[in-house]
Structures are given as structure tokens and as C-alpha cells.
Short mmCIF file of C-alpha atoms and ligand atoms in Angstrom, two decimals:
data_model
loop_
_atom_site.label_atom_id
_atom_site.label_comp_id
_atom_site.label_asym_id
_atom_site.label_seq_id
_atom_site.Cartn_x
_atom_site.Cartn_y
_atom_site.Cartn_z
CA MET M 167 74.36 -44.36 -10.98
CA GLU M 168 73.83 -43.95 -14.67
CA PHE M 169 71.64 -46.36 -16.62
CA THR M 170 71.31 -46.63 -20.37
CA ILE M 171 69.63 -49.17 -22.63
CA LYS M 172 70.72 -50.23 -26.11
CA THR M 173 70.13 -52.92 -28.68
CA GLY M 174 73.03 -55.30 -29.14
CA THR M 175 75.14 -58.21 -27.98
CA PRO M 176 78.06 -57.95 -25.57
CA GLU M 177 81.07 -59.69 -27.20
CA LYS M 178 82.76 -56.56 -28.54
CA LEU M 179 82.08 -54.34 -25.53
CA ASP M 180 85.02 -52.75 -23.77
CA THR M 181 83.54 -52.63 -20.29
CA GLY M 182 84.34 -53.78 -16.74
CA THR M 183 81.78 -56.53 -16.41
CA VAL M 184 79.42 -58.25 -18.79
CA VAL M 185 76.57 -60.12 -17.13
CA VAL M 186 74.89 -63.01 -18.95
CA ALA M 187 72.69 -65.88 -17.85
CA SER M 188 72.48 -69.63 -18.16
CA PHE M 189 69.88 -72.17 -17.18
CA ALA M 190 70.87 -75.24 -15.19
CA GLY M 191 72.35 -77.82 -17.55
CA GLY M 192 74.13 -75.15 -19.55
CA LYS M 193 71.39 -73.76 -21.82
CA LEU M 194 72.64 -70.26 -22.58
CA THR M 195 70.51 -67.17 -23.16
CA PRO M 196 71.14 -65.47 -26.57
CA ALA M 197 73.65 -62.94 -25.17
CA ALA M 198 75.53 -65.71 -23.36
CA ALA M 199 75.55 -67.72 -26.59
CA ALA M 200 77.07 -64.74 -28.42
CA LEU M 201 79.89 -64.58 -25.84
CA ASP M 202 80.34 -68.31 -26.07
CA LYS M 203 80.70 -68.12 -29.82
CA ALA M 204 83.21 -65.26 -29.58
CA SER M 205 85.25 -67.25 -27.06
CA LYS M 206 85.10 -70.37 -29.24
CA GLY M 207 83.05 -72.32 -26.73
CA LYS M 208 85.06 -71.42 -23.64
CA LEU M 209 82.05 -70.20 -21.65
CA SER M 210 79.97 -73.30 -22.29
CA THR M 211 82.97 -75.55 -21.59
CA VAL M 212 83.53 -74.01 -18.17
CA ILE M 213 79.83 -74.23 -17.35
CA ALA M 214 79.72 -77.86 -18.53
CA ARG M 215 82.57 -78.65 -16.13
CA GLY M 216 80.22 -77.69 -13.30
CA ASP M 217 81.69 -74.33 -12.32
CA LEU M 218 78.27 -72.67 -12.31
CA ASP M 219 75.94 -74.04 -9.66
CA ASP M 220 72.43 -75.02 -10.80
CA LYS M 221 70.72 -72.93 -8.16
CA ALA M 222 69.15 -69.67 -9.37
CA GLY M 223 71.37 -66.77 -8.33
CA ALA M 224 74.61 -68.78 -8.35
CA LEU M 225 77.46 -66.87 -10.02
CA LEU M 226 80.52 -67.72 -12.07
CA VAL M 227 83.17 -65.06 -12.71
CA LEU M 228 85.49 -65.45 -15.72
CA HIS M 229 88.34 -63.03 -16.34
CA ASP M 230 89.70 -62.09 -19.74
CA LEU M 231 87.48 -64.47 -21.65
CA PRO M 232 89.19 -65.03 -25.04
CA GLY M 233 87.56 -63.29 -27.99
CA THR M 234 85.85 -60.67 -25.84
CA ALA M 235 86.81 -57.09 -24.99
CA CYS M 236 85.52 -56.89 -21.39
CA GLU M 237 87.56 -57.42 -18.23
CA ARG M 238 85.26 -60.06 -16.79
CA VAL M 239 82.13 -61.99 -17.51
CA ILE M 240 79.72 -62.90 -14.77
CA ALA M 241 77.40 -65.75 -15.64
CA VAL M 242 74.39 -66.06 -13.39
CA SER M 243 72.34 -69.21 -13.06
CA LEU M 244 68.60 -69.02 -13.65
CA GLY M 245 67.97 -72.47 -12.17
CA LYS M 246 66.13 -75.23 -14.02
CA GLN M 247 64.42 -73.95 -17.16
CA ASP M 248 61.14 -75.79 -16.54
CA GLU M 249 60.93 -74.28 -13.05
CA PHE M 250 61.88 -70.79 -14.18
CA GLY M 251 59.65 -67.98 -12.94
CA GLU M 252 59.66 -64.77 -10.92
CA ARG M 253 61.18 -66.39 -7.87
CA ALA M 254 64.29 -67.58 -9.74
CA TRP M 255 64.49 -64.33 -11.70
CA ARG M 256 64.53 -62.27 -8.50
CA ASP M 257 67.15 -64.54 -6.94
CA ALA M 258 69.31 -64.00 -10.02
CA LEU M 259 68.73 -60.23 -9.93
CA ALA M 260 69.59 -59.96 -6.24
CA ALA M 261 72.85 -61.87 -6.75
CA ILE M 262 73.83 -59.75 -9.75
CA ALA M 263 72.91 -56.50 -8.04
CA LYS M 264 75.07 -57.42 -5.05
CA ALA M 265 78.02 -58.52 -7.19
CA LEU M 266 77.93 -55.37 -9.32
CA THR M 267 77.50 -52.89 -6.47
CA SER M 268 80.29 -54.38 -4.37
CA GLY M 269 82.64 -55.50 -7.15
CA PRO M 270 85.65 -53.70 -8.64
CA ALA M 271 84.20 -52.69 -12.03
CA ALA M 272 82.86 -49.18 -12.55
CA SER M 273 81.01 -50.06 -15.73
CA ALA M 274 78.86 -53.03 -16.58
CA ALA M 275 76.74 -54.31 -19.44
CA VAL M 276 73.85 -56.42 -18.22
CA CYS M 277 72.24 -58.82 -20.67
CA LEU M 278 69.41 -60.23 -18.57
CA ALA M 279 66.35 -58.31 -19.74
CA ASP M 280 65.73 -60.69 -22.65
CA THR M 281 65.36 -63.64 -20.31
CA GLU M 282 61.66 -64.28 -20.77
CA VAL M 283 59.93 -64.44 -17.43
CA PRO M 284 56.62 -66.28 -17.92
CA GLY M 285 53.71 -63.84 -18.00
CA ARG M 286 55.91 -60.73 -18.02
CA ASP M 287 57.05 -58.49 -20.83
CA LEU M 288 60.38 -56.90 -21.64
CA ALA M 289 59.45 -53.51 -20.13
CA TRP M 290 58.66 -55.24 -16.84
CA SER M 291 62.03 -57.00 -16.89
CA VAL M 292 63.87 -53.75 -17.61
CA LEU M 293 62.13 -51.98 -14.73
CA GLN M 294 62.81 -54.80 -12.26
CA LEU M 295 66.43 -55.10 -13.35
CA THR M 296 67.08 -51.38 -13.06
CA ARG M 297 65.35 -51.18 -9.71
CA ALA M 298 67.25 -54.16 -8.30
CA ILE M 299 70.65 -52.75 -9.24
CA GLY M 300 69.70 -49.21 -8.21
CA GLU M 301 68.36 -50.46 -4.90
CA ALA M 302 71.51 -52.39 -4.06
CA THR M 303 73.66 -49.25 -4.17
CA TYR M 304 72.16 -47.93 -0.93
CA ARG M 305 74.42 -48.01 2.14
CA TYR M 306 73.65 -46.39 5.45
CA GLN M 307 76.55 -44.05 6.32
CA THR M 308 75.12 -40.93 7.95
CA THR M 309 75.91 -41.58 11.62
CA ARG M 310 78.51 -44.33 11.32
CA GLY M 311 81.38 -41.97 12.24
CA LYS M 312 84.75 -43.68 11.94
CA ALA M 313 83.04 -46.93 11.01
CA LYS M 314 82.02 -45.39 7.70
CA ASP M 315 82.81 -47.67 4.81
CA GLU M 316 85.85 -46.77 2.77
CA PRO M 317 84.89 -45.40 -0.60
CA ARG M 318 84.71 -48.66 -2.51
CA GLY M 319 84.28 -49.84 -6.04
CA GLY M 320 80.91 -50.76 -7.35
CA VAL M 321 79.33 -49.90 -10.67
CA THR M 322 78.45 -46.35 -11.54
CA GLN M 323 77.49 -46.99 -15.16
CA VAL M 324 75.13 -49.73 -16.18
CA LEU M 325 74.25 -50.51 -19.77
CA ILE M 326 71.26 -52.77 -20.27
CA LEU M 327 71.59 -54.71 -23.48
CA THR M 328 68.63 -56.20 -25.28
CA THR M 329 68.25 -57.91 -28.63
CA SER M 330 64.93 -56.09 -29.10
CA LYS M 331 64.46 -52.63 -30.55
CA VAL M 332 64.68 -49.92 -27.90
CA ASN M 333 61.52 -47.81 -27.85
CA THR M 334 60.11 -45.19 -25.49
CA GLU M 335 58.32 -47.86 -23.47
CA LEU M 336 61.68 -49.42 -22.57
CA GLU M 337 63.29 -46.02 -21.93
CA THR M 338 60.43 -45.21 -19.54
CA ALA M 339 60.76 -48.56 -17.78
CA LEU M 340 64.46 -47.83 -17.26
CA ALA M 341 63.74 -44.36 -15.84
CA ASN M 342 60.93 -45.68 -13.64
CA GLY M 343 63.09 -48.44 -12.21
CA GLN M 344 65.64 -45.82 -11.20
CA ALA M 345 62.98 -43.54 -9.73
CA ILE M 346 61.61 -46.39 -7.62
CA ALA M 347 65.10 -47.30 -6.38
CA GLU M 348 65.62 -43.66 -5.38
CA GLY M 349 62.30 -43.60 -3.57
CA MET M 350 63.29 -46.76 -1.72
CA ALA M 351 66.66 -45.27 -0.79
CA LEU M 352 64.89 -42.28 0.80
CA ALA M 353 62.53 -44.59 2.69
CA LYS M 354 65.47 -46.68 3.92
CA GLU M 355 67.50 -43.66 4.99
CA LEU M 356 64.64 -42.12 6.99
CA GLY M 357 63.91 -45.48 8.61
CA ASN M 358 67.55 -46.05 9.53
CA LEU M 359 68.17 -42.59 10.99
CA PRO M 360 68.03 -42.69 14.80
CA GLY M 361 65.07 -41.27 16.68
CA ASN M 362 67.11 -38.36 18.03
CA ILE M 363 67.71 -37.15 14.48
CA CYS M 364 64.62 -38.31 12.63
CA THR M 365 62.04 -36.46 14.73
CA PRO M 366 58.59 -35.30 13.57
CA ALA M 367 60.20 -31.94 12.69
CA TYR M 368 62.85 -33.74 10.62
CA LEU M 369 60.21 -35.62 8.65
CA ALA M 370 58.38 -32.33 8.04
CA GLU M 371 61.59 -30.66 6.90
CA THR M 372 62.35 -33.59 4.57
CA ALA M 373 58.87 -33.34 3.04
CA GLN M 374 59.26 -29.61 2.52
CA GLN M 375 62.60 -29.98 0.79
CA LEU M 376 61.27 -32.77 -1.38
CA GLY M 377 58.28 -30.66 -2.38
CA LYS M 378 60.53 -27.75 -3.22
CA SER M 379 62.94 -29.70 -5.40
CA LEU M 380 60.31 -31.87 -7.09
CA LYS M 381 57.61 -29.22 -7.35
CA PHE M 382 54.69 -30.44 -5.32
CA LYS M 383 52.80 -28.67 -2.58
CA VAL M 384 53.67 -29.38 1.07
CA GLU M 385 51.88 -28.02 4.09
CA VAL M 386 52.81 -28.74 7.71
CA LEU M 387 50.10 -28.44 10.35
CA GLU M 388 51.33 -27.59 13.85
CA GLN M 389 49.89 -28.57 17.21
CA LYS M 390 47.64 -25.50 17.36
CA ASP M 391 46.22 -26.31 13.90
CA MET M 392 45.47 -29.86 15.06
CA GLU M 393 43.78 -28.47 18.16
CA LYS M 394 41.56 -26.30 15.98
CA LEU M 395 40.65 -29.31 13.85
CA GLY M 396 39.74 -31.27 16.98
CA MET M 397 42.37 -33.98 16.51
CA GLY M 398 42.16 -35.07 20.13
CA SER M 399 43.27 -38.60 19.37
CA LEU M 400 46.47 -37.69 17.50
CA LEU M 401 47.31 -35.07 20.13
CA SER M 402 46.78 -37.56 22.98
CA VAL M 403 49.75 -39.56 21.67
CA ALA M 404 52.01 -36.50 21.42
CA ARG M 405 51.28 -35.35 25.00
CA GLY M 406 54.03 -37.41 26.62
CA SER M 407 56.81 -36.11 24.36
CA ARG M 408 58.92 -32.95 24.27
CA GLN M 409 58.97 -33.14 20.47
CA PRO M 410 56.11 -31.19 18.89
CA PRO M 411 53.88 -33.28 16.61
CA LYS M 412 53.49 -32.42 12.92
CA LEU M 413 50.83 -33.28 10.40
CA ILE M 414 52.46 -33.28 6.98
CA VAL M 415 50.23 -32.85 3.94
CA MET M 416 51.68 -33.28 0.44
CA GLN M 417 49.77 -32.73 -2.79
CA TYR M 418 51.08 -33.96 -6.11
CA LYS M 419 48.97 -32.76 -9.01
CA GLY M 420 49.89 -34.57 -12.22
CA GLY M 421 46.31 -35.26 -13.32
CA LYS M 422 43.39 -33.11 -14.35
CA ALA M 423 41.89 -30.82 -11.71
CA LYS M 424 38.74 -32.93 -11.63
CA ASP M 425 40.55 -36.26 -11.12
CA LYS M 426 39.96 -37.54 -7.60
CA PRO M 427 43.24 -38.20 -5.81
CA VAL M 428 44.69 -41.36 -4.39
CA VAL M 429 45.43 -40.53 -0.75
CA LEU M 430 48.35 -42.22 1.03
CA VAL M 431 48.46 -41.97 4.83
CA GLY M 432 51.68 -43.06 6.59
CA LYS M 433 52.18 -43.73 10.30
CA GLY M 434 55.00 -41.49 11.49
CA VAL M 435 55.81 -42.46 15.06
CA THR M 436 59.47 -41.47 15.14
CA PHE M 437 59.97 -43.45 18.34
CA ASP M 438 57.48 -45.76 20.03
CA SER M 439 58.42 -46.36 23.67
CA GLY M 440 54.88 -47.59 24.30
CA GLY M 441 54.14 -44.50 26.40
CA ILE M 442 52.85 -45.19 29.93
CA SER M 443 52.14 -48.78 28.77
CA LEU M 444 55.93 -48.94 28.39
CA LYS M 445 57.44 -51.58 26.12
CA PRO M 446 60.01 -54.06 27.50
CA GLY M 447 63.65 -53.06 26.95
CA ALA M 448 64.72 -55.83 24.57
CA GLU M 449 64.94 -54.57 20.99
CA MET M 450 63.20 -51.34 21.91
CA ASP M 451 65.71 -49.55 19.67
CA GLU M 452 63.85 -51.03 16.70
CA MET M 453 60.93 -48.77 17.52
CA LYS M 454 62.81 -46.01 15.71
CA PHE M 455 61.47 -47.83 12.64
CA ASP M 456 57.91 -47.02 13.70
CA MET M 457 57.83 -44.20 11.13
CA CYS M 458 58.46 -46.51 8.17
CA GLY M 459 54.88 -46.00 6.94
CA ALA M 460 55.61 -42.28 6.75
CA ALA M 461 58.97 -43.00 5.11
CA SER M 462 57.27 -45.14 2.46
CA VAL M 463 54.87 -42.29 1.64
CA LEU M 464 57.80 -39.86 1.28
CA GLY M 465 59.72 -42.39 -0.81
CA THR M 466 56.69 -43.00 -3.00
CA PHE M 467 56.26 -39.25 -3.51
CA LYS M 468 59.86 -38.97 -4.58
CA ALA M 469 59.43 -41.76 -7.12
CA LEU M 470 56.05 -40.45 -8.25
CA ALA M 471 57.34 -36.95 -8.92
CA ARG M 472 60.41 -38.31 -10.73
CA MET M 473 58.20 -40.50 -12.90
CA ALA M 474 55.92 -37.48 -13.48
CA LEU M 475 52.80 -39.67 -13.46
CA PRO M 476 49.62 -38.03 -14.82
CA ILE M 477 47.54 -38.56 -11.66
CA ASN M 478 46.68 -36.68 -8.48
CA VAL M 479 48.06 -38.02 -5.21
CA VAL M 480 47.82 -36.69 -1.66
CA GLY M 481 50.17 -37.82 1.11
CA ILE M 482 49.25 -37.35 4.78
CA ILE M 483 51.71 -38.09 7.57
CA PRO M 484 50.77 -37.79 11.21
CA ALA M 485 54.18 -37.55 12.92
CA THR M 486 54.86 -37.77 16.66
CA GLU M 487 56.84 -39.59 19.30
CA ASN M 488 55.10 -41.93 21.75
CA MET M 489 56.75 -41.18 25.13
CA PRO M 490 55.85 -41.56 28.81
CA GLY M 491 56.34 -37.93 29.92
CA GLY M 492 54.58 -36.31 32.87
CA SER M 493 51.60 -35.19 30.85
CA ALA M 494 51.38 -38.41 28.87
CA THR M 495 48.03 -40.06 28.23
CA LYS M 496 47.21 -42.70 30.85
CA PRO M 497 45.44 -46.04 30.40
CA GLY M 498 41.76 -45.35 30.97
CA ASP M 499 41.86 -41.83 29.55
CA VAL M 500 39.09 -40.98 27.12
CA VAL M 501 39.78 -38.68 24.17
CA THR M 502 37.62 -37.25 21.39
CA SER M 503 38.77 -37.84 17.83
CA MET M 504 38.28 -35.39 14.96
CA SER M 505 35.38 -37.57 13.77
CA GLY M 506 33.59 -36.91 17.05
CA GLN M 507 33.86 -40.53 18.21
CA THR M 508 35.23 -40.90 21.73
CA ILE M 509 38.04 -43.39 22.36
CA GLU M 510 38.97 -45.12 25.60
CA ILE M 511 42.73 -45.60 25.59
CA LEU M 512 43.23 -48.90 27.38
CA ASN M 513 46.82 -49.29 26.19
CA THR M 514 48.98 -46.32 25.24
CA ASP M 515 51.15 -48.65 23.14
CA ALA M 516 48.31 -49.02 20.64
CA GLU M 517 49.15 -45.48 19.48
CA GLY M 518 49.41 -45.98 15.73
CA ARG M 519 45.66 -46.28 15.26
CA LEU M 520 45.19 -43.20 17.46
CA ILE M 521 47.22 -40.97 15.17
CA LEU M 522 45.98 -42.60 11.97
CA CYS M 523 42.28 -42.20 12.79
CA ASP M 524 42.50 -38.41 12.84
CA ALA M 525 44.63 -38.38 9.68
CA LEU M 526 42.04 -40.63 8.00
CA THR M 527 39.23 -38.26 8.98
CA TYR M 528 41.29 -35.36 7.65
CA ALA M 529 41.65 -37.28 4.34
CA GLU M 530 37.90 -36.86 3.67
CA ARG M 531 38.39 -33.25 2.63
CA PHE M 532 40.32 -34.35 -0.47
CA LYS M 533 37.30 -36.31 -1.78
CA PRO M 534 39.55 -39.27 -2.43
CA ASP M 535 39.17 -41.86 -5.13
CA CYS M 536 40.65 -44.21 -2.54
CA VAL M 537 42.75 -44.04 0.62
CA ILE M 538 45.61 -46.38 1.50
CA ASP M 539 47.22 -46.20 4.90
CA ILE M 540 50.61 -47.72 5.57
CA ALA M 541 51.66 -48.49 9.13
CA THR M 542 53.98 -50.56 11.30
CA LEU M 543 50.84 -51.21 13.28
CA THR M 544 50.88 -54.54 15.07
CA GLY M 545 53.36 -57.10 16.35
CA ALA M 546 50.51 -59.56 15.73
CA CYS M 547 50.99 -59.11 11.98
CA VAL M 548 54.55 -60.44 12.27
CA VAL M 549 53.24 -63.41 14.25
CA ALA M 550 50.54 -64.13 11.66
CA LEU M 551 52.44 -63.63 8.41
CA GLY M 552 56.12 -63.51 9.30
CA LYS M 553 58.33 -61.06 7.49
CA ILE M 554 57.50 -61.99 3.87
CA PRO M 555 54.25 -60.21 2.96
CA SER M 556 52.68 -57.06 4.37
CA GLY M 557 49.23 -57.50 5.89
CA LEU M 558 46.38 -56.11 3.80
CA LEU M 559 42.87 -55.30 4.97
CA ALA M 560 40.30 -53.30 3.03
CA ASN M 561 36.67 -52.22 2.98
CA ASP M 562 36.56 -52.83 -0.78
CA ASP M 563 37.42 -56.10 -2.51
CA ALA M 564 38.35 -54.57 -5.86
CA LEU M 565 40.90 -52.28 -4.21
CA ALA M 566 42.28 -55.19 -2.18
CA ARG M 567 42.70 -57.27 -5.33
CA GLU M 568 44.36 -54.42 -7.17
CA LEU M 569 46.90 -54.04 -4.36
CA LEU M 570 47.54 -57.78 -4.12
CA ASP M 571 48.24 -57.81 -7.87
CA CYS M 572 50.62 -54.87 -7.59
CA GLY M 573 52.38 -56.77 -4.81
CA THR M 574 53.00 -59.71 -7.12
CA THR M 575 54.02 -57.56 -10.07
CA SER M 576 56.54 -55.62 -7.99
CA GLY M 577 57.72 -58.58 -5.91
CA ASP M 578 56.73 -56.55 -2.81
CA ARG M 579 53.88 -58.79 -1.78
CA ALA M 580 50.90 -58.41 0.53
CA TRP M 581 48.45 -60.95 1.92
CA GLN M 582 44.85 -60.20 2.78
CA LEU M 583 43.24 -60.77 6.18
CA PRO M 584 39.49 -60.52 6.80
CA LEU M 585 37.90 -57.31 7.97
CA TRP M 586 34.61 -58.84 9.01
CA GLU M 587 32.04 -56.96 11.06
CA ASP M 588 32.09 -59.89 13.55
CA TYR M 589 35.36 -58.62 15.01
CA GLN M 590 34.01 -55.15 15.79
CA GLU M 591 32.47 -56.17 19.12
CA LEU M 592 35.97 -56.83 20.48
CA LEU M 593 36.47 -53.05 20.54
CA LYS M 594 33.52 -52.37 22.87
CA SER M 595 34.14 -49.92 25.68
CA ASN M 596 32.05 -49.16 28.78
CA PHE M 597 33.26 -45.58 28.81
CA ALA M 598 33.56 -44.43 25.19
CA ASP M 599 32.35 -45.14 21.65
CA ILE M 600 35.29 -47.45 21.09
CA ALA M 601 38.30 -48.91 22.91
CA ASN M 602 41.75 -48.69 21.34
CA ILE M 603 42.58 -52.39 21.84
CA GLY M 604 40.65 -55.57 21.15
CA GLY M 605 42.14 -58.19 23.44
CA ARG M 606 44.50 -61.09 22.88
CA TYR M 607 43.41 -62.53 19.56
CA GLY M 608 43.43 -61.26 15.98
CA GLY M 609 45.42 -58.15 16.85
CA THR M 610 46.06 -57.10 13.24
CA ILE M 611 42.39 -57.45 12.40
CA THR M 612 41.08 -55.59 15.46
CA ALA M 613 43.56 -52.77 14.76
CA ALA M 614 42.21 -52.51 11.20
CA CYS M 615 38.63 -52.71 12.58
CA PHE M 616 39.44 -49.69 14.71
CA LEU M 617 40.60 -47.77 11.61
CA ALA M 618 37.55 -48.95 9.66
CA ARG M 619 35.35 -46.87 11.97
CA PHE M 620 37.02 -43.77 10.54
CA THR M 621 37.06 -44.69 6.85
CA LYS M 622 33.38 -45.14 6.10
CA ALA M 623 33.28 -42.15 3.72
CA TYR M 624 35.55 -43.70 1.07
CA THR M 625 37.17 -46.76 -0.43
CA TRP M 626 40.05 -47.73 1.80
CA ALA M 627 42.84 -50.23 2.28
CA HIS M 628 45.30 -50.69 5.12
CA LEU M 629 48.81 -52.13 4.82
CA ASP M 630 50.33 -53.42 8.06
CA ILE M 631 54.07 -53.34 7.39
CA ALA M 632 55.24 -54.31 10.90
CA GLY M 633 57.00 -57.39 9.48
CA THR M 634 58.24 -56.01 6.17
CA ALA M 635 59.52 -52.47 6.80
CA TRP M 636 62.82 -53.53 8.33
CA VAL M 637 64.97 -56.56 9.08
CA SER M 638 66.49 -57.35 12.47
CA GLY M 639 69.74 -59.08 13.40
CA ASP M 640 73.14 -58.62 11.76
CA ALA M 641 71.69 -56.91 8.70
CA LYS M 642 69.44 -54.66 10.78
CA GLY M 643 68.02 -51.92 8.63
CA ALA M 644 65.02 -50.55 6.78
CA THR M 645 63.97 -52.34 3.58
CA GLY M 646 62.30 -49.50 1.67
CA ARG M 647 59.11 -51.54 1.49
CA PRO M 648 56.34 -51.02 0.48
CA VAL M 649 57.57 -48.32 -1.94
CA PRO M 650 57.67 -50.86 -4.82
CA LEU M 651 54.07 -51.95 -4.17
CA LEU M 652 52.77 -48.38 -3.83
CA THR M 653 54.58 -47.10 -6.92
CA GLN M 654 53.32 -50.09 -8.91
CA PHE M 655 49.82 -49.18 -7.79
CA LEU M 656 50.26 -45.59 -8.95
CA LEU M 657 51.81 -46.73 -12.25
CA GLY M 658 48.73 -48.89 -12.79
CA ARG M 659 46.39 -46.01 -11.99
CA ALA M 660 48.31 -43.74 -14.36
CA ALA M 661 48.10 -46.33 -17.15
CA THR M 662 44.34 -46.79 -16.81
CA GLY M 663 43.66 -43.10 -16.29
CA GLN M 664 42.06 -43.58 -12.88
CA GLY M 665 42.89 -41.75 -9.69
N1 LIG S 249 54.68 -50.06 16.62
C1 LIG S 249 54.02 -51.10 17.32
C2 LIG S 249 53.85 -52.37 16.48
C3 LIG S 249 55.08 -53.20 16.29
C4 LIG S 249 55.62 -53.95 17.32
C5 LIG S 249 55.66 -53.27 15.05
C6 LIG S 249 56.72 -54.74 17.10
C7 LIG S 249 56.76 -54.08 14.82
C8 LIG S 249 57.29 -54.81 15.85
C9 LIG S 249 52.63 -50.66 17.75
O1 LIG S 249 52.52 -49.32 18.07
C10 LIG S 249 52.30 -51.43 18.96
O2 LIG S 249 52.94 -51.25 19.95
N2 LIG S 249 51.29 -52.29 18.85
C11 LIG S 249 50.91 -53.11 19.95
C12 LIG S 249 49.41 -53.15 19.98
C13 LIG S 249 48.86 -53.77 21.25
C14 LIG S 249 49.16 -52.89 22.43
C15 LIG S 249 47.37 -53.96 21.08
C16 LIG S 249 51.49 -54.50 19.70
O3 LIG S 249 51.53 -54.95 18.56
O4 LIG S 249 51.95 -55.10 20.66
MN1 LIG S 250 53.02 -48.96 20.09
ZN1 LIG S 251 53.83 -48.05 17.19
#
């Protein structure tokens, strides 16, 4: 996909599709008005007849509009003007992105960036627009065999037209939107790959290739290295599997040597059977998505390196399967984590926190500015929040607020849950410093409380993406979330010179 941005109006453009917008009731945006004028009022007449639904995201396709040079015009509805905001804008973007990436035209001129979204500037609109179209081009094909989609149409060249002057800020927004879409595509692909292909070794290999092509440092720690470091908790999860665990460490150095890094830690359970505390069979296949935290860190690194942000970022991915093999950890086993704290494993299906805690202790050596872990950690998070926001818990309110803001800005939202000390007693164990489960209630919070015991040395936030990393049902597949949130966070840090 090739994106360019230019100043201009669309009426003389010889292109496959021109996209313009209209509010409910027929109020045209400036580009749409230019087309309307060129077609001697045809566009507004058709809209006035009721051919374009009022609902934001509704589309109207017009072929060979008189007075214009393009093959077709797609008008998208922005909904009622007095209700217009980010929600309607995203609905319109999603509809356009789908129409362009599955339609017959190879080239398109999109005149939506000038639509003023309250509280947002033109650069923001350009980034969101580019990302939305870029993101919609992803299709999973790798293992579909004969079911592979026929090579189809879809745009390959997108021109963003604005009436404003194009400056470097807009050029950067365009490039960043593409970089984020590419990062999301990588996260989706890794999530969608089956567990027999996307193993811990595969994730490590992917990281190494990424580091090589995008020039950042990647190190892969093997089982014996983890033994030396005393990562008894991480290793206890890997014991039941034939696949060797990997601890992937990526270092992107775009900032000054003295700048403390942002550290991203992603849960990389490439298949979660539950271990000896075996999960029920229904939908167990979806536990191949249990490495989506890891995938989001890899996707974010891809975007970060492409955007060449002037900050330092470390990525840490503990990668393993959770299987019930003969030497698997048993309920009641006690293990010693790298931090020295002992853990009674009451349920082997609460394995995410067991691999994350050692990775979080390992993170201390980078003297982080802050640490964010990303994990498909608890089914309870899906019960509490559904599949709209990711769960957010943090030991620092400023960091939590910063992430919540980035969620809104990127449209990849999170919602905060409390991390109060009061919950800690639920993790009491008679046989160790801490138990790995906290009982029936508040499962997302007790999971985060467990992690909090290992993050006392730095500012930390935890994103529970159990509900947001993939969708189930007919459209089953990874979403690429929370790459938009994480990249927005890094963009913000780069702009303010922190991190
Ligand atoms: N990977 C799962 C969490 C999960 C379950 C995510 C379903 C998305 C959908 C995690 O390892 C897990 O099994 N968590 C347990 C924790 C429990 C044993 C305390 C859960 O949520 O049931
Ligand atoms: Mn589990
Ligand atoms: Zn899991």
C-alpha cells in the first residue's frame, strides 16, 4: 500500500475512487461541495433524495458522476452534525476502509482528513485515516491452503487530499499511521498463527529477524540462562511442555544513552491448555491467542523502529507453552521466583502471572522510566469489562492517566480498575510467600495484585487484554490491539522528550 498526501480538491482527479463526506441532512464537506459543483448539483440531489443513510458510516456509491474524472465517488455519512465526534468519525473510517480494501479500484483519493473532529487536529485525522485504511488490508492467509482468498481488488494507492498546506507534520502523521498499521498486522498475524507453528522458538525467531531488518538489538535467553538467573516461576510453567521456553529481550535505542527506557513486557504463552488444572474443551483453540501480549510488543517494536522515535524502549517477552506433560507443575507445588519470593501454585491455569513475575524482576536491570506489561491474563476481565476496553491497573496514577488518554486518542481504549492494598490478603498462602490465585471474586484485580509484588522497584502499569486481543465467532481472529494504544504512548513520550 502506497500513501501520499497533497493539497487540493478531487473534481479533476483521474482515479478509481474519490471518497467524500456528508453530514445527515445533506451538509457537504468542502471536498464534497467541490464535486457537487463540478457535477452541477448531482451529488447533493442524489443525497437529498435519501440515497445516503443518516447513520455515520453509511455509504453511497455513484459511478461516472458528470463533470468529474474519477470512475466512482463514494460518499460516506458522518451522522448528525451536532452529534459529530470521534465515535461517528471512526464508524465512517471503518466503513471507508472496508469499501476501499475490498472494492474494485486500485487507486483512491480520500478527502476526509479536513472533516474537523472536535478536539483533534488535522495531523491526528491524517494518522487515524491512514492507520484505518492500512489496517483493513490485513487478511490471514498463511495456513488457509486451498481456502486462500483469490487475489482480489482493493486499493494499492491512496492519496489523501486536504485543503490545508502539506507540511512535515502531516507527512509524519501519514508515515506514522502506516507504521502503526504494519505493527498491527504483525501482531494479528502472530496471534492468528496456530500454536503448532507459533511456538516460543517461532516468536524468538520473529524477534531476531525484526531486530536484524530494523536495526535494534535482540537477545534470546534459553532455559539454562533462566536457570542461572533463578527464574523458577517462569520455568515451572514450561516444565509440562516439549517446547523449550525462550525469554526474548529487545532493545531499541533511539534516545540518548542516559535516557531511561520504557520497558514493555508481553505475555507469550503460545498455547494455554491450563496445564494440570486443564481447561474445558470448548473454545480451547482460542488459547493459541494467549501470546497476544507478546505479539503486541513485537508489533509495537516494528512500528516504533519504522517511526524512528527518539526514545529508548526495551521489550521483554517470556515465551512458553502451558501443557500438562509428565513433569508438569502440580497444584500445591511451591516454586521460587527470581525475586526470591516463594509461590504456591494452587492452579496451574493461572500461569500468565507466573511467567510475567520473573520477566518483571528481570526488567529492573534496565533501570526503567516505567514498565508496562501486556497480557491476556484473566477471563474475569472479559466478564467485568466485556470486549470493548482493555483492563488497566497501575501502581502510579499519573502513568495510568497517561495510558487512559492514549487509549482515547488512539481509539484503542482502556479502563482502570483499582489496585488497592485491601485485595492483597486474598493471595495469602499457608505454604509460601504468596499464592498464585485469589479466589472467586475480583480475578483481574487479584492477578494484578500478584504482579504488583514484583514491581515495587519502578513505576508500573498492567494491561489485561483478555477481552480485546481477539474476537470470537464467525470473524474469529486477532485484533492487533493494543498496538495503537502502546504506539500512541511512545509517540507521546517522544514528543515530550521523556522515556
Ligand atoms: N489465558 C488465560 C486467561 C483467559 C481466559 C483469557 C479466557 C481470555 C479468555 C489465563 O491464563 C487463565 O487461564 N486465567 C485463569 C485464572 C484463574 C485460574 C485464576 C482464568 O481467567 O480463568
Ligand atoms: Mn491459563
Ligand atoms: Zn493464559
